[in-house]
CSV table of C-alpha atoms in Angstrom, one decimal:
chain,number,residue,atom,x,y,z
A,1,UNK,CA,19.3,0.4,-2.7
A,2,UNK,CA,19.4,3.9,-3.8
A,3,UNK,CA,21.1,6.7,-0.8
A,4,UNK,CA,18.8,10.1,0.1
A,5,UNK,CA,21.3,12.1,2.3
A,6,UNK,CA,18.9,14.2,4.3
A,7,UNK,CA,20.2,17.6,6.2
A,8,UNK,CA,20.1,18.6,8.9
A,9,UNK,CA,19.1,15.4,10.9
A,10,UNK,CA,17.4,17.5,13.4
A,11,UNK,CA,16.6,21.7,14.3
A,12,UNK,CA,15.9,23.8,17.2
A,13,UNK,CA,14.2,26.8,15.9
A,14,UNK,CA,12.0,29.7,17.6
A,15,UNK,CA,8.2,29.8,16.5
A,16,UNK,CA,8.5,32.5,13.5
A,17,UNK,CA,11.8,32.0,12.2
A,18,UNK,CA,11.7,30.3,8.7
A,19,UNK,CA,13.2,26.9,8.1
A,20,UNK,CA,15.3,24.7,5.3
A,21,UNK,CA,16.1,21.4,5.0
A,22,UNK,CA,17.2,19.2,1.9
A,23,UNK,CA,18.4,16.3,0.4
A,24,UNK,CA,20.7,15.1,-2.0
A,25,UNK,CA,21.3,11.8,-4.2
A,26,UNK,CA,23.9,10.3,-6.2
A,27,UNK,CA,21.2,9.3,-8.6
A,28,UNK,CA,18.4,10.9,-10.6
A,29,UNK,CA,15.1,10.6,-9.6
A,30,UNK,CA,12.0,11.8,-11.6
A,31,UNK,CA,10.0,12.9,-8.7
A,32,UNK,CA,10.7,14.6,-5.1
A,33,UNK,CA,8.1,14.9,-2.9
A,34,UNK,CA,8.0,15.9,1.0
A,35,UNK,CA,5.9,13.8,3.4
A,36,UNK,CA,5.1,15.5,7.3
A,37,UNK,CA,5.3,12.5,10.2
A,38,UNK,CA,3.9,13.3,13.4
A,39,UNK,CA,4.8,11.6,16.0
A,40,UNK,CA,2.8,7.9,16.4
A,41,UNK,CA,1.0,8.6,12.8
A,42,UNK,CA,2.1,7.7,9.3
A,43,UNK,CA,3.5,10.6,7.1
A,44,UNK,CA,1.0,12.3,4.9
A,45,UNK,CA,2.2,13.8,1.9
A,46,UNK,CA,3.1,18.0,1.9
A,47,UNK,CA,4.2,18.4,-1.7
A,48,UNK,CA,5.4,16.7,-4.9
A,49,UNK,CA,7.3,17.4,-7.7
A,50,UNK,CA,7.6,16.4,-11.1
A,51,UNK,CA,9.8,18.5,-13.4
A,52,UNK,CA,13.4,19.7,-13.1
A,53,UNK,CA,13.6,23.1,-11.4
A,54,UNK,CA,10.3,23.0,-10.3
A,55,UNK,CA,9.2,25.5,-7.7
A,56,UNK,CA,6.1,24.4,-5.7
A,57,UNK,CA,4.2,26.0,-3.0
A,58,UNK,CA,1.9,25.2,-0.3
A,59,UNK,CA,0.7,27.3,2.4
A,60,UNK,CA,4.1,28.7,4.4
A,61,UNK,CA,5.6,25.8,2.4
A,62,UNK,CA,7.5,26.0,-0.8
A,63,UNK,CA,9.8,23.1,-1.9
A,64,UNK,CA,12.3,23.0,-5.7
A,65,UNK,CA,13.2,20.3,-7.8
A,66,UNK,CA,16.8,20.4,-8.1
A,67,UNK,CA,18.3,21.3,-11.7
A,68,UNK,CA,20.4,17.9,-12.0
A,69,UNK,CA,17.3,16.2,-10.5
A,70,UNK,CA,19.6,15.0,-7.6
A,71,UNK,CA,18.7,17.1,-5.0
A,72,UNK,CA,15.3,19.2,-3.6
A,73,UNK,CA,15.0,21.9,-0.7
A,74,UNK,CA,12.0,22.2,1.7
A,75,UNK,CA,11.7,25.9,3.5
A,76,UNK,CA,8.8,26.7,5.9
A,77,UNK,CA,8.6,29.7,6.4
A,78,UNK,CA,7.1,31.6,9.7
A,79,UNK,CA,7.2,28.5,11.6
A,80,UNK,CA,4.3,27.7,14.2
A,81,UNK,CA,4.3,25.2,16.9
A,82,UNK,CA,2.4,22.7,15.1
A,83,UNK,CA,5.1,22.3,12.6
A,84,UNK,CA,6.9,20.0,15.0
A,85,UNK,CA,7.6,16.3,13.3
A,86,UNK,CA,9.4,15.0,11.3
A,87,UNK,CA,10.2,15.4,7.7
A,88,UNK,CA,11.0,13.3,4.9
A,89,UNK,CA,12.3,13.8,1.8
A,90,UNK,CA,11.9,10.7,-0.9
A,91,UNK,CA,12.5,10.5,-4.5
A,92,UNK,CA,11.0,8.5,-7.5
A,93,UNK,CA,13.4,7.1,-10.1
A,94,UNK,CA,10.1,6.5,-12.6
A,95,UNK,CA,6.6,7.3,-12.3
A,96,UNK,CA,5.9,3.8,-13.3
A,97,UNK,CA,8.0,2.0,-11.4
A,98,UNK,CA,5.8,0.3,-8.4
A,99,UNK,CA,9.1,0.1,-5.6
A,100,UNK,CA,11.4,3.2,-6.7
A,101,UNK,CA,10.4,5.3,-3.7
A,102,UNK,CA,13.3,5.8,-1.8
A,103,UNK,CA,13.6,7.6,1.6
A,104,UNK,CA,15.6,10.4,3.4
A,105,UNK,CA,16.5,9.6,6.9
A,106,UNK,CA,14.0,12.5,8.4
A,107,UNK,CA,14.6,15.9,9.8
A,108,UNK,CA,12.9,16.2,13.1
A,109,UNK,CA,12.0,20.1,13.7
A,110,UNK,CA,11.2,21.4,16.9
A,111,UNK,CA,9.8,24.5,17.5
A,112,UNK,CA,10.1,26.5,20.5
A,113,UNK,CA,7.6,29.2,22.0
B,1,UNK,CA,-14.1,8.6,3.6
B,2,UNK,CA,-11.6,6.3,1.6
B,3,UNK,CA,-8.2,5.1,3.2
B,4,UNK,CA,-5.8,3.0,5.0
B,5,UNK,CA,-6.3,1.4,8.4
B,6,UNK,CA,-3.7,-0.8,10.2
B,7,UNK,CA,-4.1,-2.4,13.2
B,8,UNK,CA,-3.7,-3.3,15.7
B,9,UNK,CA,-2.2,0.6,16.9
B,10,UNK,CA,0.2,-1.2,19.1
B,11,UNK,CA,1.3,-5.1,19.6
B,12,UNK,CA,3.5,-6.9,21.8
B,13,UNK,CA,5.0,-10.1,20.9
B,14,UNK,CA,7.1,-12.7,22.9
B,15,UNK,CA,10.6,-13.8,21.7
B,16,UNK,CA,9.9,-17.1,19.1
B,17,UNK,CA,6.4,-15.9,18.0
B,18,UNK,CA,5.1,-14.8,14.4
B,19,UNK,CA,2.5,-11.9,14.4
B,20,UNK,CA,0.7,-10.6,11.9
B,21,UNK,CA,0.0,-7.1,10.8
B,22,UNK,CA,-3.3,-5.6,9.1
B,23,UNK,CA,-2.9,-3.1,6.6
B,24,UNK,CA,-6.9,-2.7,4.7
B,25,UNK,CA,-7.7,0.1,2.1
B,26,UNK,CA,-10.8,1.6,0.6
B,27,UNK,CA,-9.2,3.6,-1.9
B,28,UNK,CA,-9.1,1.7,-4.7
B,29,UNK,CA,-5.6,1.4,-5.2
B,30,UNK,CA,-3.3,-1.7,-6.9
B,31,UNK,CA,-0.1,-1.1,-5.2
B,32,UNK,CA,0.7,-1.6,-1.6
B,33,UNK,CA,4.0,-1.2,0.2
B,34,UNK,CA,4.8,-2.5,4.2
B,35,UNK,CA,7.9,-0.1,5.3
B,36,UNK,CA,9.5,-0.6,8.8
B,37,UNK,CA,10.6,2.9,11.0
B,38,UNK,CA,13.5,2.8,13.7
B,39,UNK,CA,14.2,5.8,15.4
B,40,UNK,CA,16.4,7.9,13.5
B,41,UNK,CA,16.2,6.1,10.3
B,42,UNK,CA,14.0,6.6,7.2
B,43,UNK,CA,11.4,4.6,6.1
B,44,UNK,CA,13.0,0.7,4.9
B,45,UNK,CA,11.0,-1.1,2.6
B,46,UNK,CA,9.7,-4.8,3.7
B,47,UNK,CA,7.5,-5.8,0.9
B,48,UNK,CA,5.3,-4.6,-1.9
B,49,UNK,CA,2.7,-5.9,-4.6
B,50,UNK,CA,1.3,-4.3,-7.6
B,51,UNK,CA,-1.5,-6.5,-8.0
B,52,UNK,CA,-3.5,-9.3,-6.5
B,53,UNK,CA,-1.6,-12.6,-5.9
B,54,UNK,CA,1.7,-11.1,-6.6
B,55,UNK,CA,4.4,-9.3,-4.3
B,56,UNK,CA,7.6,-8.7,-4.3
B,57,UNK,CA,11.1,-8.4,-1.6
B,58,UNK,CA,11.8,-5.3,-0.6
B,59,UNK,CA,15.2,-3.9,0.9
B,60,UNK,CA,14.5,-6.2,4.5
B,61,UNK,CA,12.8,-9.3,3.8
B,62,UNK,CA,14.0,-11.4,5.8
B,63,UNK,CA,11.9,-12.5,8.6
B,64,UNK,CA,9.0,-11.4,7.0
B,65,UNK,CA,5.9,-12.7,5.2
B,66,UNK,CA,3.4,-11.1,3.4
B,67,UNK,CA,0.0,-12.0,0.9
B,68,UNK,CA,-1.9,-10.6,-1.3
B,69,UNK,CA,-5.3,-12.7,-1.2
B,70,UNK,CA,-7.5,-9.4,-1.5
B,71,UNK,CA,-7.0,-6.1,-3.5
B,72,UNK,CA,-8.2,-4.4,0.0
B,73,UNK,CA,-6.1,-6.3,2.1
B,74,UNK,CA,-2.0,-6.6,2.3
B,75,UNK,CA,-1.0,-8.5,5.9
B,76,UNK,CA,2.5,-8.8,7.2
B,77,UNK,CA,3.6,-11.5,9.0
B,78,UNK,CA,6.7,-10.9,11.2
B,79,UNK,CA,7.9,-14.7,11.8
B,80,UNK,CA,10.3,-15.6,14.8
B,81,UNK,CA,13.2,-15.6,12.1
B,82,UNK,CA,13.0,-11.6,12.6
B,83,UNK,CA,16.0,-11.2,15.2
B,84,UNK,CA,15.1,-7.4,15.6
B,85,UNK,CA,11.9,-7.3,15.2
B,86,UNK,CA,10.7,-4.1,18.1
B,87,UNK,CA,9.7,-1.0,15.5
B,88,UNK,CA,7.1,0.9,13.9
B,89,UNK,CA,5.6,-0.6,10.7
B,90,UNK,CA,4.0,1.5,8.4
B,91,UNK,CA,1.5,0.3,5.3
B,92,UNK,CA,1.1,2.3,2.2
B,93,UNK,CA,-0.7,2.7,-1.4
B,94,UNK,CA,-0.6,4.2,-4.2
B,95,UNK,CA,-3.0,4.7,-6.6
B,96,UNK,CA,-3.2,4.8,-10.6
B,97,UNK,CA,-1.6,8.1,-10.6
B,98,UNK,CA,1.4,7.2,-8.8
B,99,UNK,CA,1.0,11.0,-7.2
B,100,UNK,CA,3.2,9.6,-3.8
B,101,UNK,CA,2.1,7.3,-1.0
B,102,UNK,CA,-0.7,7.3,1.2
B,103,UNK,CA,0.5,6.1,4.4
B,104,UNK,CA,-1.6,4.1,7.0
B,105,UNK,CA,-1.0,5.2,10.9
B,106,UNK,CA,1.0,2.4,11.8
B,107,UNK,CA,1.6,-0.3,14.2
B,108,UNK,CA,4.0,-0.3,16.9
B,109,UNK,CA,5.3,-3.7,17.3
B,110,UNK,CA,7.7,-4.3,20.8
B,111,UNK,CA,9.0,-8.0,21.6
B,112,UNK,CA,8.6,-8.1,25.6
């Protein structure tokens, strides 16, 4: 199947400092979105992308569609503890396409006090 | 409220047994996905259907079962021919829209 690398696998930052993460892909995919896991629940969906240098924000969290549609960033910014989990990157080769959701490995984010 | 519920929330299973997962929605929706979750790892996909009485192999078949009687309902069966089976397994959906996947709150399956 298709190959999300996901970066950094995990971070250690102080409550307040902003964040980044991203992932790349040696294929292009039509949608990015970023999904929040915590721990013993299912992800739930933070924010999706559909177009090409797209620039989305929600709350302290703003996420981009990559120009070559291989690759999207996630930045939080002014973390707080309850931003600890995990997070995953996946990406959509067609939006009608029932299987093509692939996943990034997770970057697990703890923040300290 | 509309969603996904999976149970049980946690399951133990002895060596050479088949169990079988819930995964039942409210929402509507004609696809649904069963994704397994090892430490570490990203989310692997088991099996999915688009519509009733159809489904299809995911990445990790093997060892697994799945039907797709209902339009609600979407159970997977994890058989004894699943070597490796201790992990968390996640159900998902997604509607009409095809706006991402709603995710269940998983089961937490560990062979004892």
């Amino acid at each position: 199947g298709q190959q999300l690398n996901q970066s950094p696998q995990s971070m250690f930052i102080q409550e307040g400092e902003d964040v980044s993460m991203n992932c790349t892909s040696s294929s292009i995919f039509n949608t990015w979105l970023w999904y929040k896991q915590d721990p013993g629940e299912g992800p739930v969906l933070l924010i999706a992308l559909y177009k090409a240098g797209e620039l989305t924000s929600n709350g302290r969290l703003t996420a981009q569609f990559g120009i070559t549609r291989k690759d999207s960033f996630l930045n939080i910014s002014a973390s707080i503890p309850s931003d600890v989990g995990i997070y995953f990157c996946a990406g959509q080769e067609s939006s009608g396409s029932a299987r093509q959701l692939t996943f990034g490995s997770g970057t697990q984010l703890t923040v300290l006090p | 409220d509309g969603g996904i519920t999976q149970s049980p929330k946690y399951l133990f299973r002895k060596e050479g047994q088949n169990v079988t997962l819930s995964c039942e929605q409210n929402l509507n929706h004609d696809a649904m996905y069963w994704y397994r979750q090892d430490p570490g790892q990203g989310l692997r996909l088991i099996y999915y259907s688009q519509i009733v009485n159809d489904f299809q192999k995911g990445d990790i078949a093997e060892g697994y079962s799945v039907s797709r009687e209902k339009k609600e309902s979407f159970p997977l069966t994890v058989t004894s021919a699943q070597k490796n089976p201790t992990a968390f397994y996640l159900c998902a959906t997604v509607g009409w829209t095809g706006k991402g996947y709603t995710f269940g709150s998983g089961t937490r399956l560990t062979v004892v």
